[in-house]
Amino acid sequence: MYQAELLRGQTILITGGGTGLGRSMALRFAELGANLFLAARREEPLRNTAEEIRRRGGAAAWATCDVRDFAAVDAMVEKAQKEFGRVDVLVNNAAGNFISPTERLSPNGFAAVVGIVLAGSFHCTLALGRRWIENKQPGTILNIVTTYAWTGSAFVVPSACAKAGVLALTRSLAAEWGRHQIRLNAIAPGPFPTEGAWSRLIPSKDYEERHRNRIPLGRFGRHEELADLAVYLVSPQSGYVTGECVTIDGGQWLRQGGQFSDLLELPPEVWEEMEKTRRAAKR
Ligand code: HXC
Ligand code: NAP
């Protein structure tokens, strides 16, 4: 799909880059020639992913960091710059989430998710954006949100609030920082199987099946599909795209929003029957 060296010479910093979709994006970016810097709280997944990138011939380094702590983020960005000379792209992918009836949430539960997703994305954006502006260096930011950033969703209120905020951050700074040649875009994924999301959000096999059945394309997303979309948005090929959010969800959110979408559950015989009744009534 892309030229083999499309991202050669670019350094990409990706939060949450040791697991799930972050790892998949990191491996794909590296395959196309980018240097990868991975950041998250746990050492083990970061080390594993960095080793995998190097094993495949790429360049990767990592640092542990809790994105809720601005000082830690600033030190992590400094380390990334030292390691590769410069950072060209930031992917705000780290997230925290769980399902809970909202009345059962504690303020700390709300703060944990909003702290990771919204404050964390802001911290990384600020730490890099300041450097880019000071050095008169262009930069690209890709934020990973989700479709309930604009629809909202029951039982994931902290995450919905935070992702809506990240989308607002994307659009606001696209307008404010365009003059510094800093682009910001977002991807809104539907369901993509990962350990992190599935263990916290999909409570049973039965629910997983029902979830899948409500996706018009009839399946969950494949990591490589999301990774290739991310490649486009971080590459110079999308140089005139900023403030945009691209949905990749097999049609899920539109299916959920349409008032008559549940008619998809009607078997063909029922449509036949209704058609017959309508024609008979006409005569
Ligand atoms: C209610 C919960 C809870 C739960 C934690 N809390 N889990 N409340 N239901 N299931 C509360 C705790 O009781 C505590 O409040 C507060 O949240 C902080 O919990 P800690 O465990 O101390 O926090 P921390 O170690 O910082 O962990 C953060 C976390 C955790 C978000 C709670 O799940 C995490 O580390 N997640 C990272 C990875 C992740 O979530 N990946 C999924 C992304 S998927 P009290 O008051 O008791 O102190 C995603 C998909 C979106 O975003 C769209 C899908 C379609
Ligand atoms: P994941 O594997 O759990 O990814 C979350 C990552 O964030 C982990 O690597 C985690 O590493 C890191 N992280 C969490 N808290 C952190 C903190 N305080 N500081 C630094 N890093 C932190 O789940 P995923 O499914 O791949 O999710 C990746 C992104 O896609 C998220 O933004 C998520 O909201 C989004 N998304 C996923 C889906 C889906 O269906 N999978 C759908 C829509 C959107 P540590 O625990 O080591 O810190």
Coordinates of C-alpha atoms and ligand atoms in Angstrom, one line a residue, residues 19 21 41-42 66 68 93-101 104-114 116-117 144-148 156 159 163 189-192 194-202 211 252, ligand 1:
T19 CA 0.6 -3.1 23.8
L21 CA -3.1 -0.9 18.9
R41 CA 4.0 2.9 32.7
R42 CA 5.1 -0.8 32.4
D66 CA 2.9 8.1 33.6
R68 CA -0.7 12.1 34.0
N93 CA -2.6 6.5 22.1
A94 CA -2.3 5.8 25.8
A95 CA -5.7 5.4 27.5
G96 CA -7.5 4.1 30.5
N97 CA -11.1 2.8 30.5
F98 CA -13.5 0.5 32.3
I99 CA -17.3 0.0 32.3
S100 CA -19.2 1.1 35.3
P101 CA -22.7 2.5 36.1
R104 CA -21.0 3.7 41.3
L105 CA -18.0 5.7 40.1
S106 CA -15.8 7.4 42.7
P107 CA -14.3 10.9 41.9
N108 CA -10.9 9.1 41.8
G109 CA -12.2 6.6 39.1
F110 CA -13.3 9.5 37.0
A111 CA -10.0 11.4 37.6
A112 CA -7.9 8.3 36.7
V113 CA -9.5 7.9 33.2
V114 CA -9.7 11.6 32.4
I116 CA -4.7 9.5 31.4
V117 CA -6.8 10.3 28.3
I144 CA -6.6 8.2 19.1
V145 CA -10.2 8.9 20.2
T146 CA -13.3 6.8 19.6
T147 CA -16.7 7.2 18.1
Y148 CA -18.5 8.0 21.4
V156 CA -18.1 4.7 30.0
S159 CA -13.8 7.9 28.8
K163 CA -12.2 11.5 24.4
P189 CA -11.7 3.4 16.0
G190 CA -14.7 1.1 16.5
P191 CA -14.0 -2.2 18.2
F192 CA -10.5 -3.7 17.6
T194 CA -6.9 -6.0 22.2
E195 CA -6.2 -7.5 25.6
G196 CA -6.5 -4.1 27.3
A197 CA -9.9 -3.2 25.8
W198 CA -11.5 -6.6 25.8
S199 CA -10.5 -7.4 29.5
R200 CA -12.1 -4.2 30.7
L201 CA -15.0 -3.6 28.3
I202 CA -16.3 -6.9 27.0
H211 CA -21.4 -6.4 19.7
Q252 CA -20.8 0.7 13.8
Ligands
HXC1 C1 -15.2 1.3 38.9 C2 -12.9 1.5 39.0 C3 -12.7 0.4 38.1 C4 -13.9 -0.2 37.6 C5 -10.8 1.2 38.7 N1 -11.7 2.0 39.3 N2 -11.4 0.2 37.9 N3 -14.1 2.0 39.4 N4 -15.1 0.2 38.0 N5 -13.8 -1.3 36.8 C6 -11.4 3.1 40.2 C7 -10.6 2.6 41.4 O1 -11.5 2.0 42.4 C8 -10.0 3.9 41.9 O2 -10.9 4.7 42.6 C9 -9.7 4.6 40.6 O3 -10.5 4.0 39.6 C10 -8.2 4.4 40.2 O4 -8.0 3.1 40.1 P1 -6.5 2.5 40.2 O5 -6.5 1.0 39.9 O6 -5.8 3.0 41.4 O7 -5.9 3.3 38.9 P2 -4.7 3.1 38.0 O8 -3.7 2.1 38.6 O9 -4.2 4.5 37.7 O10 -5.3 2.4 36.7 C11 -6.1 3.2 35.8 C12 -7.2 2.3 35.2 C13 -6.8 1.0 34.7 C14 -7.9 3.2 34.1 C15 -8.3 2.1 36.3 O11 -7.9 0.2 34.1 C16 -5.7 1.0 33.7 O12 -4.5 1.1 34.0 N6 -6.0 1.0 32.4 C17 -5.0 1.2 31.3 C18 -5.3 0.4 30.0 C19 -6.7 0.5 29.6 O13 -7.7 0.9 30.3 N7 -6.9 0.0 28.3 C20 -8.2 0.1 27.7 C21 -8.3 1.1 26.7 S1 -9.6 0.7 25.7 P3 -10.9 4.7 44.2 O14 -11.9 5.8 44.5 O15 -11.3 3.4 44.7 O16 -9.5 5.1 44.7 C22 -10.5 2.0 25.2 C23 -11.5 1.7 24.2 C24 -12.5 2.8 23.9 O17 -10.3 3.1 25.6 C25 -13.6 2.4 23.0 C26 -14.0 1.0 22.8 C27 -15.0 0.8 21.6

